[in-house]
Amino acid sequence: MRWSPPTRTALAVLLGAGLVLPGRPEPVAAAAYVDAYPLTAAAMRAAGPPYADWAARGRRFLLFDPHGDGRAVEVLGDLATADRIVVLVPGVGATLRDFDRGLGGVARRAPAVQARALYQAARTVDPGARVAVLAWLGYDAPDGVLAAAGPADAHRGAAALRGTLRLLAGHRPSARVTLVGHSYGALVAGLAAVDAPAQVTDVVTLGGVGAGVDRAAGLGAGRRVWAAEAPDDWIRRVPPVRLPGLGHGRRPADPDFGARALPVTGARGHDGYLVPGSATLAAVASVALTGAVATPLTGAAGAVLAAAGVAR
């Protein structure tokens, strides 16, 4: 079959929506995403294992770039029909190599594993929900804690993330978008949220080191901001300082920040928020679908916990 050049919008998606196209941008249609999937699949096949195996299993990516630490944006669900979209942003140490297996081989740290858990939790809360979850590794995350001490990587990531959010808003203008940032990814999400489209209604931070602002109101008027921080999360020991090029200010879970607290029953350490059975996972799914969390979790959201044996 003869290859035909991708549309301008498809190219924008494939490049992580970080480029500026000359002239007035075209409206983003569902076809642009359909165009992107075979292009990324071809790139994965060319890259060889394990990425060729991902393509063979029919996994769908808006972005795939194996160079350097790599970048990828995987889609779970159908973006063409979704009216609830979740964009999950990972933090320190996230690379394409560990996209599936997790940093250090710990699966709960893997962006793809976390996104699948969140997608399944949302479908458990509402089996008929038209929801899509994006595992968004669209930036070069810091390699370690020392590299994460400054905001430079987060600013670059936020610029790329804002481009993705604008494309989603153009593609599904009636959809509600929830940003979920873990660890350093919370900083990326917060910086992106400041100038994000109105379709971004909720910002969720999980073990967040910062959000780029010192108060939740700084992330956008009318935007709901949520935070989870487990009692044994080491992020609690990070000093809330912000100096030129160093530190990230007040953590989102600090009561003075003003975020709405998410339950953390069943969440352990820094990487346990989106593990099946945690109250945080069920709560984030509820926020994505309804913009609210019942206290205690009830109905189908509570059933997610009950099925996993977590006390409510």
XYZ file of C-alpha atoms in Angstrom:
312
model
C 0.000 0.000 0.000
C 1.314 3.412 -0.931
C 2.111 5.663 2.031
C 0.487 9.092 2.044
C 1.741 12.061 4.074
C -0.014 12.620 7.401
C -2.266 15.603 7.921
C -0.878 18.688 9.649
C -2.917 17.907 12.743
C -1.655 14.324 12.814
C 1.922 15.603 12.626
C 1.213 17.928 15.524
C -0.056 15.003 17.571
C 2.932 12.843 16.678
C 5.353 15.565 17.662
C 3.743 15.907 21.061
C 1.852 19.033 20.046
C 4.905 21.078 20.907
C 5.545 22.676 17.534
C 4.089 25.842 16.082
C 2.545 25.418 12.659
C 2.583 28.387 10.275
C -0.749 30.026 9.633
C -3.994 29.419 11.411
C -4.210 25.909 12.925
C -6.734 23.522 11.453
C -9.594 22.243 13.612
C -8.618 18.940 15.169
C -10.860 16.093 14.018
C -11.094 12.511 15.187
C -9.461 11.509 11.903
C -6.210 13.109 13.058
C -5.948 10.586 15.879
C -6.832 7.732 13.562
C -4.025 8.956 11.290
C -1.575 9.000 14.188
C -2.030 5.399 15.316
C -0.688 3.634 12.195
C 2.213 6.078 11.996
C 3.322 5.413 15.553
C 2.753 1.676 15.056
C 5.080 1.751 12.052
C 7.715 3.574 14.104
C 7.417 0.989 16.890
C 7.798 -1.884 14.459
C 10.910 -0.235 13.047
C 12.350 0.210 16.558
C 12.192 -3.534 17.238
C 11.494 -5.287 20.562
C 9.828 -4.562 22.886
C 8.134 -1.746 20.988
C 7.307 -3.872 17.962
C 5.451 -6.192 20.326
C 3.384 -3.257 21.587
C 2.336 -2.486 18.027
C 1.566 -6.152 17.345
C -0.782 -6.206 20.343
C -2.725 -3.279 18.918
C -1.743 -0.720 21.543
C -2.409 2.831 20.377
C 0.015 5.724 20.717
C -0.258 9.377 19.771
C 3.475 9.822 20.211
C 6.418 7.452 20.016
C 10.029 8.628 20.017
C 12.741 6.108 20.976
C 15.614 8.609 20.900
C 17.419 9.461 24.122
C 15.318 8.573 27.153
C 12.359 8.365 24.773
C 8.858 9.790 24.745
C 5.478 8.141 24.355
C 1.793 8.931 24.761
C -0.417 5.849 24.972
C -4.206 6.030 24.647
C -6.565 3.737 26.557
C -10.161 4.081 25.428
C -11.595 5.885 22.415
C -10.606 9.531 21.997
C -13.062 9.873 19.129
C -16.023 9.504 21.502
C -14.648 10.247 24.976
C -16.367 12.937 27.019
C -14.081 12.325 30.002
C -10.337 12.403 29.323
C -7.576 11.816 31.866
C -3.973 12.810 31.173
C -1.526 11.065 33.511
C 1.912 12.710 33.857
C 4.745 10.670 35.460
C 7.675 12.059 37.405
C 11.355 11.506 38.132
C 13.096 8.699 36.294
C 10.308 8.004 33.801
C 11.741 6.758 30.505
C 10.462 4.894 27.489
C 12.535 1.882 28.529
C 10.589 1.693 31.805
C 7.221 2.757 30.361
C 5.823 -0.764 30.853
C 8.033 -2.270 33.548
C 8.558 0.702 35.877
C 11.695 2.280 37.291
C 13.890 -0.426 38.772
C 11.496 -3.071 37.478
C 8.794 -2.019 39.974
C 5.558 -2.322 37.990
C 3.513 0.094 40.102
C 5.877 2.873 38.972
C 5.241 2.248 35.261
C 3.185 4.927 33.467
C 1.454 2.294 31.332
C 0.547 0.183 34.373
C -0.799 3.194 36.278
C -2.849 4.353 33.291
C -4.377 0.897 32.829
C -5.283 0.741 36.519
C -6.949 4.147 36.319
C -8.822 3.264 33.140
C -10.113 0.017 34.654
C -11.111 1.799 37.869
C -13.099 4.364 35.884
C -14.856 1.614 33.957
C -15.661 -0.115 37.241
C -17.190 3.069 38.650
C -19.239 3.527 35.454
C -19.097 0.692 32.884
C -20.862 2.873 30.337
C -18.549 5.844 30.716
C -17.029 7.267 27.557
C -13.608 7.745 29.073
C -10.075 7.789 27.703
C -6.833 7.783 29.686
C -3.536 9.018 28.267
C -0.247 7.790 29.732
C 1.620 10.990 28.871
C 5.393 10.619 28.801
C 5.679 13.580 26.456
C 8.702 15.160 28.110
C 12.233 14.336 29.220
C 11.748 13.659 32.930
C 14.615 14.320 35.368
C 16.911 11.337 35.765
C 17.098 11.512 39.541
C 16.323 13.476 42.691
C 19.194 15.925 42.238
C 18.153 16.682 38.667
C 14.610 17.209 39.926
C 15.666 19.878 42.425
C 15.040 22.579 39.821
C 12.040 23.397 37.610
C 13.720 23.541 34.184
C 12.564 20.093 33.028
C 9.065 20.836 34.315
C 8.810 24.065 32.332
C 9.817 22.260 29.147
C 7.388 19.450 29.898
C 4.579 21.887 30.656
C 5.006 23.562 27.272
C 4.582 20.211 25.512
C 1.692 19.235 27.778
C -0.161 22.480 27.073
C 0.069 21.703 23.373
C -1.475 18.288 23.937
C -4.255 19.803 26.041
C -5.069 22.340 23.339
C -5.304 19.598 20.757
C -7.616 17.598 23.003
C -9.774 20.677 23.557
C -10.009 21.242 19.822
C -10.778 17.592 19.164
C -13.404 17.150 21.895
C -14.520 20.654 22.946
C -17.356 19.289 25.072
C -15.153 16.795 26.935
C -13.932 17.383 30.455
C -10.203 16.838 30.989
C -8.572 15.819 34.262
C -4.829 16.303 34.695
C -3.152 13.818 37.051
C 0.476 14.441 37.998
C 2.580 12.123 40.130
C 5.634 13.395 42.017
C 7.574 15.745 39.686
C 4.762 15.203 37.196
C 2.540 17.242 39.535
C 4.826 20.215 38.907
C 4.580 19.667 35.142
C 0.789 19.420 35.379
C 0.517 22.507 37.573
C 2.637 24.655 35.282
C 0.620 23.479 32.280
C -2.698 24.085 34.036
C -2.064 27.800 34.514
C -2.632 28.481 30.803
C -4.624 25.351 29.969
C -7.907 25.396 28.030
C -11.140 25.670 30.002
C -11.843 21.997 29.243
C -9.300 21.145 31.967
C -11.638 21.167 34.949
C -9.612 19.190 37.499
C -5.955 18.950 38.493
C -4.946 16.005 40.676
C -1.553 15.726 42.364
C -0.287 12.457 43.834
C 2.751 12.747 46.065
C 3.373 16.085 44.375
C 6.627 17.927 44.982
C 5.002 21.202 43.928
C 2.571 22.708 41.459
C 4.367 25.826 40.263
C 2.200 28.055 42.454
C 1.775 28.363 46.218
C -2.027 28.256 46.259
C -4.549 26.111 44.430
C -6.376 29.196 43.156
C -3.308 30.018 41.072
C -4.013 27.035 38.800
C -7.058 28.686 37.259
C -10.332 30.241 38.334
C -13.023 27.646 38.937
C -10.617 24.766 38.455
C -10.857 22.029 41.078
C -7.506 21.022 42.581
C -7.000 17.761 44.461
C -4.035 16.338 46.362
C -3.070 12.999 47.876
C -0.048 12.413 50.084
C 0.413 9.127 51.934
C 1.639 9.299 55.548
C 4.793 7.351 54.661
C 5.549 9.157 51.388
C 9.127 10.468 51.488
C 8.001 13.562 49.558
C 6.901 14.950 52.937
C 10.572 15.501 53.788
C 11.201 17.792 50.815
C 11.566 21.372 52.119
C 8.960 23.785 50.707
C 11.431 26.336 49.354
C 11.599 28.132 46.028
C 14.783 29.918 45.007
C 15.961 30.852 41.505
C 16.495 27.491 39.799
C 16.050 25.497 43.006
C 13.024 24.130 44.832
C 9.334 24.006 44.029
C 7.632 25.842 46.867
C 4.662 24.610 48.848
C 3.563 21.026 48.241
C -0.021 20.653 46.977
C -0.919 18.462 49.977
C 0.028 21.239 52.415
C -3.270 22.420 53.958
C -2.263 26.038 53.288
C -2.095 25.278 49.561
C -5.871 24.898 49.504
C -6.306 21.701 47.484
C -9.088 19.252 48.236
C -7.670 16.242 50.060
C -8.048 12.817 48.480
C -8.260 9.657 50.611
C -5.050 7.645 50.896
C -6.276 4.451 52.569
C -4.381 1.562 51.005
C -1.770 3.817 49.374
C 1.754 2.993 50.481
C 4.887 5.075 50.068
C 5.563 7.325 47.108
C 4.406 4.957 44.375
C 1.245 3.374 45.771
C -1.455 5.859 44.810
C -2.684 4.185 41.630
C -2.348 0.604 42.831
C -5.577 -1.431 42.570
C -7.261 -1.477 45.957
C -6.112 1.955 47.107
C -8.750 4.514 48.031
C -6.788 7.062 46.029
C -7.223 5.135 42.781
C -10.993 4.904 43.265
C -11.164 8.583 44.222
C -9.198 9.755 41.181
C -11.483 7.697 38.944
C -14.491 9.326 40.617
C -13.032 12.814 40.139
C -12.376 12.103 36.467
C -15.948 10.945 35.890
C -17.953 13.244 38.172
C -15.697 16.028 39.434
C -16.359 14.919 43.004
C -15.477 12.331 45.641
C -18.074 11.073 48.100
C -16.939 10.853 51.732
C -16.822 8.012 52.452
C -16.669 6.609 48.943
C -20.029 5.097 48.109
C -21.809 3.423 45.245
C -19.710 2.015 42.436
C -16.607 3.910 43.587
C -16.913 2.231 46.966
C -17.429 -1.087 45.223
C -13.949 -0.718 43.714
C -12.566 -0.727 47.253
C -14.890 -3.401 48.564
C -13.878 -5.765 45.777
C -10.250 -5.245 46.734
C -10.903 -5.759 50.430
C -10.103 -2.180 51.462
C -12.085 -0.861 54.425
C -14.077 2.290 53.742
